[in-house]
Amino acid sequence: MMALLEVKDLQVRVEDREILHGLTLTVNQGEVHAIMGPNGSGKSTLSHVIAGKPGYEVTGGEILFKGEDLLAMAPDERAAKGVFLAFQYPVEIAGVATMNFLRTALNAQRKARGESEFSTPDFLRKVREVAKSLNIPQDMLKRGVNVGFSGGEKKRNEILQMALFEPSLCILDEMDSGLDIDALRIAADGVNALRSPERAMVVITHYQRLLNYIVPDFVHVMSRGRVVKSGDKELALALEASGYAQFEDAA
Amino acid sequence: MPAVQETVDRVRRIDVDQYRYGFETLIESDKAPKGLSEDTVRFISAKKNEPAWMLEWRLEAFRRWLTMTEPTWARVDYPKIDYQDLYYYAAPKPKKQVASLDEIDPEILKTYEKLGIPLREVAVLEGVVSPDGEAAPERSRIAVDAVFDSVSVATTFKAELKKAGVIFMPISEAIREHPELVKKYLGSVVPTSDNFFATLNSAVFSDGSFVYVPEGVRCPMELSTYFRINERNTGQFERTLIIADKGSYVSYLEGCTAPQRDENQLHAAVVELVALDDAEIKYSTVQNWYPGNSEGKGGIYNFVTKRGDCRGRNSKISWTQVETGSAITWKYPSCILRGDNSRGEFYSIAISNGFQQVDSGTKMLHLGKNTTSRIISKGIAAGRSQNTYRGLVTAHRKATGARNFTACDSLLIGDKCGAHTVPYIEAKNASATFEHEATTSKISEDVLFYCVQRGLSQEEAVGLVVNGFVKDVLQQLPMEFAVEAQKLISISLEGSVG
Ligand SMILES: Nc1ncnc2c1ncn2[C@@H]1O[C@H](COP(=O)(O)OP(=O)(O)OP(=O)(O)O)[C@@H](O)[C@H]1O
Ligand SMILES: [Mg+2]
């Protein structure tokens, strides 16, 4: 079976400094992978490079998505093909109503895939349904994208989009940061509801706690720009107990 | 107004280079000899069958103009204009007097069709089948006074407006049919001696719109004019005069498109608004004249004098502009707040890309008591363009209780463009309250990437972010005009990133 995502020996530079030094990661359909690792180890960098954020120079290795060369695609093309990144720090877009943004983005993706645009009633029905399941009040959707949203609301808005766009690969960069216990549960339930045999998830987190809610199939430890250890969910528990120090040397 | 939305849709389908309005209509035209002299002025006046007083008025302006020099204070830079190397009058050659729409040159009608202007009254009224065979969507009602080069070729809705007592006609006709109104108001807001370009306009204006809304009448529909420059080397000098009599209301929409040209074309319009007691005028513009090509060659020079006089008590004048076109824009729609409790508003979106230069803003002159004004300006600079907001707010000695609020925001796209804010404030009355806020920011790479990650193309992302930035002003436009403006904003920023 072809892997959904194959990152092979990836080397990435930012402003003349190498950040990823040969990172390898394979994710199959239906799997949930957790990536953990100390601050600055390159977790967000990896997620950005997969999503196609400008400013990163790939100096070696490759990324295949459904067997295709992902690095050759424009970022919007990647989105339409099913790559979704829930940002660690979602930005605010003043003056653009969330509802309008959701519709514009969804229809842009559908158009890129040669699908018809959603009709207004169909779209509204879909958004309402998803918003309700995530405890997102309707009036939040009328506000500017993430403008004045609390930390928890911003993260929920990311998951709302994930549910709406139905991507095949979801990368969640620290979706648990800044969430209180209840908000974390709601968000995690939202993510779990999206688990399916066709969809894979890469969950970046610092805390084992999140993985009690979103139980991963695999856990990887990143250090200094490489995956230094992979295992199952027990690895996360071991990390919680002993910290990253044991891996620092390995890197 | 589906009509204007269609304008954009249709124009989008016409693929002419980058500039979507860059087509040319092949019709014979009737030109004045090149150059400017008293003879040119007489020629124009004679072409219009004008009465002697009008010719005198023009000649006086012309003589005054000879003594004036072109202003240089604006932050715009362009080669010297040779005023003797231009044509000052061009009219499509009419085969005969135009009495109804059916008699209009089909070539001209076709041009309007490309622009999607609902020239045919019946189409506007009935929502008849469009040329593609689809049923036209429900249309809101707009009266259109179409100006093709220098002559208004058709005026729709005349009859219905007449019933309401509203006069809406080409100004050339108003000069003949309503001389008492024209004599009383023409030049009363922008005097013939006002400034170099306005004085030039006074001497050689060829046509434009005239509106009179009688006392107590709420104009039953939005009035709209589409201007179009078609003739090579033709300066276009419209003159618009709108009078809202006591307690009346009118909303006027002006849209402009011009075909692509290599030579620069001079455009110097004058718009005068007069609001009497308790009257309100809302004037909205979408200006997308040809901005020049990607090397900065060609494009319209747009030197416009727009001024409203809140002459009566409790009167209100509101300017809303969306400026996306022209190589050079020199334009300051202003309000004279003469009547007590009168109110002036200026809402502006000025977008510059490529090598465009915009110097635009407003003047709010508080003369009466308890007068208020509000200025919201959004400048967006991309490419190698320069975008300046220039504003003046003054309170006269007697203007007790004058209040102004100004907010100027600039957005930069890329690092080769410039945004500048030049606000002047002068309060001669201690009780005046003037507030001024200004911001300048760069379009955020993180915001663009966020949008692109969600599937928008880079250009769609810029369009979305910019439309968000200008939202406060877009909201001031009549709803359907806002749709057109929104699309124009995206079109005009194409190629600004990546
Ligand atoms: N634009 C940039 N310019 C310079 N250095 C950068 C840039 N982006 C990332 N880095 C550096 O790359 C390294 C990896 O950063 P990254 O954000 O990927 O880490 P992370 O694992 O996500 O950390 P955290 O857990 O704190 O979120 C850090 O040392 C960071 O300073
Ligand atoms: Mg990070």
mmCIF file of C-alpha atoms in Angstrom, chain B residues 38-338:
data_model
loop_
_atom_site.group_PDB
_atom_site.id
_atom_site.type_symbol
_atom_site.label_atom_id
_atom_site.label_comp_id
_atom_site.label_asym_id
_atom_site.label_seq_id
_atom_site.Cartn_x
_atom_site.Cartn_y
_atom_site.Cartn_z
ATOM 1 C CA GLU B 38 -10.838 80.854 -27.948
ATOM 2 C CA ASP B 39 -11.850 79.213 -31.207
ATOM 3 C CA THR B 40 -11.858 75.796 -29.589
ATOM 4 C CA VAL B 41 -14.119 77.133 -26.863
ATOM 5 C CA ARG B 42 -16.427 78.679 -29.451
ATOM 6 C CA PHE B 43 -16.430 75.434 -31.445
ATOM 7 C CA ILE B 44 -17.516 73.419 -28.416
ATOM 8 C CA SER B 45 -20.145 75.927 -27.420
ATOM 9 C CA ALA B 46 -21.517 76.000 -30.963
ATOM 10 C CA LYS B 47 -21.558 72.185 -31.163
ATOM 11 C CA LYS B 48 -23.732 72.222 -28.090
ATOM 12 C CA ASN B 49 -26.082 74.900 -29.424
ATOM 13 C CA GLU B 50 -25.384 76.876 -26.321
ATOM 14 C CA PRO B 51 -26.908 80.219 -25.502
ATOM 15 C CA ALA B 52 -24.660 83.281 -25.593
ATOM 16 C CA TRP B 53 -24.378 83.556 -21.782
ATOM 17 C CA MET B 54 -22.863 80.124 -21.610
ATOM 18 C CA LEU B 55 -20.271 80.939 -24.252
ATOM 19 C CA GLU B 56 -19.391 84.096 -22.330
ATOM 20 C CA TRP B 57 -18.994 82.069 -19.141
ATOM 21 C CA ARG B 58 -16.655 79.670 -20.889
ATOM 22 C CA LEU B 59 -14.606 82.410 -22.509
ATOM 23 C CA GLU B 60 -14.164 84.164 -19.225
ATOM 24 C CA ALA B 61 -12.881 80.920 -17.739
ATOM 25 C CA PHE B 62 -10.582 80.415 -20.674
ATOM 26 C CA ARG B 63 -9.049 83.880 -20.337
ATOM 27 C CA ARG B 64 -8.569 83.270 -16.660
ATOM 28 C CA TRP B 65 -6.943 79.904 -17.360
ATOM 29 C CA LEU B 66 -4.364 81.554 -19.596
ATOM 30 C CA THR B 67 -3.095 83.443 -16.562
ATOM 31 C CA MET B 68 -2.846 80.366 -14.323
ATOM 32 C CA THR B 69 -0.082 77.836 -13.820
ATOM 33 C CA GLU B 70 -0.371 74.132 -13.271
ATOM 34 C CA PRO B 71 -0.162 73.227 -9.572
ATOM 35 C CA THR B 72 2.876 71.262 -8.429
ATOM 36 C CA TRP B 73 2.229 70.694 -4.730
ATOM 37 C CA ALA B 74 0.849 67.175 -5.115
ATOM 38 C CA ARG B 75 3.147 64.187 -4.702
ATOM 39 C CA VAL B 76 2.817 63.139 -8.319
ATOM 40 C CA ASP B 77 5.386 63.218 -11.038
ATOM 41 C CA TYR B 78 4.581 63.229 -14.752
ATOM 42 C CA PRO B 79 5.994 64.689 -17.938
ATOM 43 C CA LYS B 80 4.775 68.131 -18.827
ATOM 44 C CA ILE B 81 1.393 68.141 -20.533
ATOM 45 C CA ASP B 82 1.271 69.969 -23.852
ATOM 46 C CA TYR B 83 -2.172 71.493 -23.774
ATOM 47 C CA GLN B 84 -1.922 72.431 -27.439
ATOM 48 C CA ASP B 85 -1.350 68.821 -28.423
ATOM 49 C CA LEU B 86 -4.764 67.567 -27.292
ATOM 50 C CA TYR B 87 -8.214 67.399 -28.748
ATOM 51 C CA TYR B 88 -10.781 69.078 -26.540
ATOM 52 C CA TYR B 89 -13.916 67.729 -28.052
ATOM 53 C CA ALA B 90 -14.893 64.435 -29.605
ATOM 54 C CA ALA B 91 -18.410 63.244 -30.131
ATOM 55 C CA PRO B 92 -19.612 60.112 -31.834
ATOM 56 C CA LYS B 93 -20.970 61.400 -35.151
ATOM 57 C CA PRO B 94 -24.685 61.159 -34.837
ATOM 58 C CA LYS B 95 -26.467 60.176 -38.020
ATOM 59 C CA LYS B 96 -29.417 62.153 -36.768
ATOM 60 C CA GLN B 97 -30.849 63.524 -33.529
ATOM 61 C CA VAL B 98 -31.175 60.714 -31.020
ATOM 62 C CA ALA B 99 -34.740 60.490 -29.844
ATOM 63 C CA SER B 100 -34.890 56.946 -28.542
ATOM 64 C CA LEU B 101 -32.514 54.175 -27.650
ATOM 65 C CA ASP B 102 -33.185 52.299 -30.878
ATOM 66 C CA GLU B 103 -31.546 55.030 -32.866
ATOM 67 C CA ILE B 104 -28.227 54.837 -31.095
ATOM 68 C CA ASP B 105 -25.255 53.589 -33.058
ATOM 69 C CA PRO B 106 -25.212 49.804 -32.524
ATOM 70 C CA GLU B 107 -21.421 49.981 -32.080
ATOM 71 C CA ILE B 108 -21.919 52.200 -29.084
ATOM 72 C CA LEU B 109 -24.601 49.992 -27.691
ATOM 73 C CA LYS B 110 -22.249 47.066 -28.087
ATOM 74 C CA THR B 111 -19.570 48.824 -26.091
ATOM 75 C CA TYR B 112 -21.992 49.389 -23.283
ATOM 76 C CA GLU B 113 -23.072 45.829 -23.534
ATOM 77 C CA LYS B 114 -19.494 44.732 -22.985
ATOM 78 C CA LEU B 115 -19.476 46.916 -19.944
ATOM 79 C CA GLY B 116 -22.819 45.506 -18.943
ATOM 80 C CA ILE B 117 -24.537 48.813 -18.564
ATOM 81 C CA PRO B 118 -28.276 48.543 -18.625
ATOM 82 C CA LEU B 119 -28.748 51.058 -21.356
ATOM 83 C CA ARG B 120 -31.890 49.489 -22.649
ATOM 84 C CA GLU B 121 -34.602 50.643 -20.403
ATOM 85 C CA VAL B 122 -36.671 47.608 -21.094
ATOM 86 C CA ALA B 123 -33.902 45.279 -20.002
ATOM 87 C CA VAL B 124 -33.544 47.190 -16.810
ATOM 88 C CA LEU B 125 -37.233 47.300 -16.121
ATOM 89 C CA GLU B 126 -38.320 43.875 -17.204
ATOM 90 C CA GLY B 127 -35.233 41.797 -16.498
ATOM 91 C CA VAL B 128 -35.405 40.461 -20.037
ATOM 92 C CA VAL B 129 -33.276 37.766 -21.572
ATOM 93 C CA SER B 130 -29.597 38.646 -21.765
ATOM 94 C CA PRO B 131 -27.521 38.072 -24.920
ATOM 95 C CA ASP B 132 -26.278 34.708 -23.638
ATOM 96 C CA GLY B 133 -29.845 33.509 -23.522
ATOM 97 C CA GLU B 134 -30.028 33.346 -19.754
ATOM 98 C CA ALA B 135 -32.758 35.174 -17.982
ATOM 99 C CA ALA B 136 -31.284 38.292 -16.465
ATOM 100 C CA PRO B 137 -31.465 38.365 -12.696
ATOM 101 C CA GLU B 138 -33.860 40.595 -10.889
ATOM 102 C CA ARG B 139 -32.570 44.115 -11.289
ATOM 103 C CA SER B 140 -32.797 46.998 -8.992
ATOM 104 C CA ARG B 141 -33.746 50.210 -10.613
ATOM 105 C CA ILE B 142 -31.070 52.555 -11.740
ATOM 106 C CA ALA B 143 -31.320 55.381 -14.146
ATOM 107 C CA VAL B 144 -28.276 55.615 -16.344
ATOM 108 C CA ASP B 145 -26.938 58.644 -18.085
ATOM 109 C CA ALA B 146 -24.263 57.217 -20.328
ATOM 110 C CA VAL B 147 -21.505 59.519 -21.489
ATOM 111 C CA PHE B 148 -19.674 58.218 -24.509
ATOM 112 C CA ASP B 149 -16.632 60.360 -24.897
ATOM 113 C CA SER B 150 -18.105 63.762 -24.693
ATOM 114 C CA VAL B 151 -21.757 63.297 -25.418
ATOM 115 C CA SER B 152 -24.455 61.718 -23.381
ATOM 116 C CA VAL B 153 -25.844 59.206 -25.791
ATOM 117 C CA ALA B 154 -28.862 58.173 -23.923
ATOM 118 C CA THR B 155 -30.724 58.884 -20.798
ATOM 119 C CA THR B 156 -32.970 56.250 -19.408
ATOM 120 C CA PHE B 157 -35.762 56.467 -16.934
ATOM 121 C CA LYS B 158 -36.333 60.043 -17.868
ATOM 122 C CA ALA B 159 -40.048 59.723 -17.907
ATOM 123 C CA GLU B 160 -40.424 58.209 -14.501
ATOM 124 C CA LEU B 161 -38.054 60.654 -12.924
ATOM 125 C CA LYS B 162 -39.992 63.436 -14.536
ATOM 126 C CA LYS B 163 -43.114 62.240 -12.790
ATOM 127 C CA ALA B 164 -41.346 62.666 -9.473
ATOM 128 C CA GLY B 165 -40.192 66.072 -10.614
ATOM 129 C CA VAL B 166 -36.554 65.015 -10.702
ATOM 130 C CA ILE B 167 -34.533 66.472 -13.525
ATOM 131 C CA PHE B 168 -31.774 64.122 -14.696
ATOM 132 C CA MET B 169 -30.249 64.927 -18.057
ATOM 133 C CA PRO B 170 -27.020 65.728 -19.819
ATOM 134 C CA ILE B 171 -25.820 69.106 -18.637
ATOM 135 C CA SER B 172 -25.698 70.308 -22.246
ATOM 136 C CA GLU B 173 -29.440 69.809 -22.416
ATOM 137 C CA ALA B 174 -30.017 71.405 -19.034
ATOM 138 C CA ILE B 175 -28.215 74.523 -20.235
ATOM 139 C CA ARG B 176 -30.831 74.854 -22.944
ATOM 140 C CA GLU B 177 -33.869 73.594 -21.042
ATOM 141 C CA HIS B 178 -33.283 74.833 -17.510
ATOM 142 C CA PRO B 179 -31.089 77.882 -17.915
ATOM 143 C CA GLU B 180 -32.422 79.492 -14.735
ATOM 144 C CA LEU B 181 -31.229 76.556 -12.588
ATOM 145 C CA VAL B 182 -27.919 76.209 -14.371
ATOM 146 C CA LYS B 183 -27.193 79.933 -14.202
ATOM 147 C CA LYS B 184 -27.994 79.988 -10.519
ATOM 148 C CA TYR B 185 -25.862 77.029 -9.486
ATOM 149 C CA LEU B 186 -23.144 76.364 -12.059
ATOM 150 C CA GLY B 187 -19.821 77.588 -10.693
ATOM 151 C CA SER B 188 -21.401 78.428 -7.360
ATOM 152 C CA VAL B 189 -19.452 75.686 -5.579
ATOM 153 C CA VAL B 190 -16.385 75.470 -7.795
ATOM 154 C CA PRO B 191 -15.963 78.960 -9.225
ATOM 155 C CA THR B 192 -14.437 79.315 -12.688
ATOM 156 C CA SER B 193 -11.346 80.740 -11.041
ATOM 157 C CA ASP B 194 -10.971 77.879 -8.576
ATOM 158 C CA ASN B 195 -7.900 76.047 -9.769
ATOM 159 C CA PHE B 196 -5.979 75.379 -12.961
ATOM 160 C CA PHE B 197 -7.806 72.171 -13.870
ATOM 161 C CA ALA B 198 -11.255 73.325 -12.805
ATOM 162 C CA THR B 199 -10.834 76.510 -14.785
ATOM 163 C CA LEU B 200 -9.765 74.512 -17.808
ATOM 164 C CA ASN B 201 -12.840 72.372 -17.373
ATOM 165 C CA SER B 202 -15.052 75.451 -17.170
ATOM 166 C CA ALA B 203 -13.737 76.601 -20.520
ATOM 167 C CA VAL B 204 -13.984 73.351 -22.432
ATOM 168 C CA PHE B 205 -16.344 70.966 -20.637
ATOM 169 C CA SER B 206 -18.288 69.012 -23.144
ATOM 170 C CA ASP B 207 -20.903 67.176 -21.198
ATOM 171 C CA GLY B 208 -21.812 65.547 -17.938
ATOM 172 C CA SER B 209 -24.881 65.085 -15.828
ATOM 173 C CA PHE B 210 -27.327 67.516 -14.349
ATOM 174 C CA VAL B 211 -29.586 66.585 -11.468
ATOM 175 C CA TYR B 212 -32.202 68.647 -9.708
ATOM 176 C CA VAL B 213 -34.294 67.108 -6.958
ATOM 177 C CA PRO B 214 -37.151 69.387 -5.960
ATOM 178 C CA GLU B 215 -38.190 70.280 -2.449
ATOM 179 C CA GLY B 216 -39.296 67.358 -0.306
ATOM 180 C CA VAL B 217 -38.678 64.723 -2.974
ATOM 181 C CA ARG B 218 -36.840 61.528 -2.258
ATOM 182 C CA CYS B 219 -35.419 60.516 -5.613
ATOM 183 C CA PRO B 220 -37.207 57.251 -6.482
ATOM 184 C CA MET B 221 -34.081 55.490 -7.785
ATOM 185 C CA GLU B 222 -30.322 55.614 -7.706
ATOM 186 C CA LEU B 223 -28.952 57.793 -10.473
ATOM 187 C CA SER B 224 -25.920 56.524 -12.286
ATOM 188 C CA THR B 225 -23.458 57.686 -14.905
ATOM 189 C CA TYR B 226 -20.895 55.654 -16.682
ATOM 190 C CA PHE B 227 -18.090 57.583 -18.246
ATOM 191 C CA ARG B 228 -15.926 56.197 -20.915
ATOM 192 C CA ILE B 229 -13.015 57.706 -22.772
ATOM 193 C CA ASN B 230 -12.752 56.289 -26.241
ATOM 194 C CA GLU B 231 -11.153 58.744 -28.595
ATOM 195 C CA ARG B 232 -7.369 58.876 -28.876
ATOM 196 C CA ASN B 233 -5.716 62.006 -27.482
ATOM 197 C CA THR B 234 -8.960 63.329 -26.207
ATOM 198 C CA GLY B 235 -9.134 65.081 -22.930
ATOM 199 C CA GLN B 236 -12.402 64.402 -21.298
ATOM 200 C CA PHE B 237 -13.916 67.219 -19.327
ATOM 201 C CA GLU B 238 -17.162 66.289 -17.689
ATOM 202 C CA ARG B 239 -19.119 68.726 -15.695
ATOM 203 C CA THR B 240 -21.633 67.462 -13.206
ATOM 204 C CA LEU B 241 -24.019 69.555 -11.191
ATOM 205 C CA ILE B 242 -26.379 68.122 -8.584
ATOM 206 C CA ILE B 243 -28.817 70.202 -6.622
ATOM 207 C CA ALA B 244 -30.865 68.769 -3.774
ATOM 208 C CA ASP B 245 -33.549 71.250 -2.843
ATOM 209 C CA LYS B 246 -34.930 71.550 0.680
ATOM 210 C CA GLY B 247 -35.695 68.276 2.390
ATOM 211 C CA SER B 248 -34.824 66.155 -0.652
ATOM 212 C CA TYR B 249 -32.589 63.114 -1.020
ATOM 213 C CA VAL B 250 -30.597 61.696 -3.876
ATOM 214 C CA SER B 251 -27.985 59.001 -4.284
ATOM 215 C CA TYR B 252 -25.747 59.260 -7.307
ATOM 216 C CA LEU B 253 -23.359 56.632 -8.632
ATOM 217 C CA GLU B 254 -20.526 57.352 -10.981
ATOM 218 C CA GLY B 255 -18.492 54.635 -12.616
ATOM 219 C CA CYS B 256 -15.719 55.039 -15.141
ATOM 220 C CA THR B 257 -13.882 52.761 -17.482
ATOM 221 C CA ALA B 258 -11.526 53.601 -20.304
ATOM 222 C CA PRO B 259 -9.999 51.541 -23.069
ATOM 223 C CA GLN B 260 -6.305 50.770 -23.141
ATOM 224 C CA ARG B 261 -4.074 53.458 -24.600
ATOM 225 C CA ASP B 262 -0.417 54.130 -25.066
ATOM 226 C CA GLU B 263 -0.660 57.878 -24.905
ATOM 227 C CA ASN B 264 -1.596 59.471 -21.644
ATOM 228 C CA GLN B 265 -4.986 60.988 -21.655
ATOM 229 C CA LEU B 266 -6.015 63.996 -19.700
ATOM 230 C CA HIS B 267 -9.165 63.906 -17.691
ATOM 231 C CA ALA B 268 -10.222 66.975 -15.723
ATOM 232 C CA ALA B 269 -13.736 66.768 -14.398
ATOM 233 C CA VAL B 270 -15.626 69.083 -12.126
ATOM 234 C CA VAL B 271 -18.458 67.944 -9.902
ATOM 235 C CA GLU B 272 -20.520 70.411 -7.919
ATOM 236 C CA LEU B 273 -23.066 69.407 -5.301
ATOM 237 C CA VAL B 274 -25.474 71.748 -3.576
ATOM 238 C CA ALA B 275 -27.566 70.602 -0.613
ATOM 239 C CA LEU B 276 -30.154 73.036 0.712
ATOM 240 C CA ASP B 277 -31.909 72.884 4.105
ATOM 241 C CA ASP B 278 -32.422 69.312 5.365
ATOM 242 C CA ALA B 279 -31.322 67.833 2.047
ATOM 243 C CA GLU B 280 -28.976 64.930 1.596
ATOM 244 C CA ILE B 281 -26.721 63.948 -1.299
ATOM 245 C CA LYS B 282 -24.842 60.689 -1.400
ATOM 246 C CA TYR B 283 -22.270 60.566 -4.183
ATOM 247 C CA SER B 284 -20.441 57.310 -4.894
ATOM 248 C CA THR B 285 -17.666 56.783 -7.400
ATOM 249 C CA VAL B 286 -15.912 53.740 -8.711
ATOM 250 C CA GLN B 287 -13.004 54.932 -10.809
ATOM 251 C CA ASN B 288 -11.060 52.407 -12.827
ATOM 252 C CA TRP B 289 -9.626 54.322 -15.732
ATOM 253 C CA TYR B 290 -6.758 52.675 -17.519
ATOM 254 C CA PRO B 291 -3.780 52.780 -15.098
ATOM 255 C CA GLY B 292 -1.008 52.322 -17.666
ATOM 256 C CA ASN B 293 0.845 49.126 -18.480
ATOM 257 C CA SER B 294 3.252 47.184 -16.316
ATOM 258 C CA GLU B 295 6.143 49.464 -17.313
ATOM 259 C CA GLY B 296 4.226 52.584 -16.376
ATOM 260 C CA LYS B 297 3.509 53.554 -19.959
ATOM 261 C CA GLY B 298 0.182 55.131 -20.820
ATOM 262 C CA GLY B 299 -2.713 55.617 -18.477
ATOM 263 C CA ILE B 300 -5.146 58.364 -17.630
ATOM 264 C CA TYR B 301 -4.147 61.573 -15.898
ATOM 265 C CA ASN B 302 -7.065 62.233 -13.641
ATOM 266 C CA PHE B 303 -7.256 65.771 -12.244
ATOM 267 C CA VAL B 304 -10.627 66.127 -10.668
ATOM 268 C CA THR B 305 -12.290 68.845 -8.642
ATOM 269 C CA LYS B 306 -15.241 67.574 -6.646
ATOM 270 C CA ARG B 307 -16.862 69.742 -4.054
ATOM 271 C CA GLY B 308 -20.118 69.741 -2.186
ATOM 272 C CA ASP B 309 -21.726 72.707 -0.545
ATOM 273 C CA CYS B 310 -23.888 71.979 2.487
ATOM 274 C CA ARG B 311 -25.573 75.298 1.940
ATOM 275 C CA GLY B 312 -28.628 74.684 4.067
ATOM 276 C CA ARG B 313 -29.163 73.879 7.718
ATOM 277 C CA ASN B 314 -29.088 70.178 8.634
ATOM 278 C CA SER B 315 -27.927 69.300 5.186
ATOM 279 C CA LYS B 316 -25.642 66.364 4.525
ATOM 280 C CA ILE B 317 -23.212 65.436 1.789
ATOM 281 C CA SER B 318 -21.406 62.149 1.688
ATOM 282 C CA TRP B 319 -18.651 61.214 -0.748
ATOM 283 C CA THR B 320 -17.661 57.604 -1.186
ATOM 284 C CA GLN B 321 -14.936 56.752 -3.634
ATOM 285 C CA VAL B 322 -13.200 53.616 -4.790
ATOM 286 C CA GLU B 323 -10.199 54.662 -6.827
ATOM 287 C CA THR B 324 -8.406 51.814 -8.530
ATOM 288 C CA GLY B 325 -7.454 53.248 -11.903
ATOM 289 C CA SER B 326 -5.571 56.098 -13.628
ATOM 290 C CA ALA B 327 -1.829 56.617 -13.918
ATOM 291 C CA ILE B 328 -2.153 59.838 -11.925
ATOM 292 C CA THR B 329 -4.973 60.673 -9.566
ATOM 293 C CA TRP B 330 -5.312 64.173 -8.202
ATOM 294 C CA LYS B 331 -8.615 64.341 -6.452
ATOM 295 C CA TYR B 332 -10.011 65.805 -3.234
ATOM 296 C CA PRO B 333 -13.797 65.523 -2.944
ATOM 297 C CA SER B 334 -14.611 68.133 -0.330
ATOM 298 C CA CYS B 335 -17.425 69.560 1.722
ATOM 299 C CA ILE B 336 -18.147 73.133 2.636
ATOM 300 C CA LEU B 337 -20.161 72.888 5.844
ATOM 301 C CA ARG B 338 -21.905 76.216 5.618
#
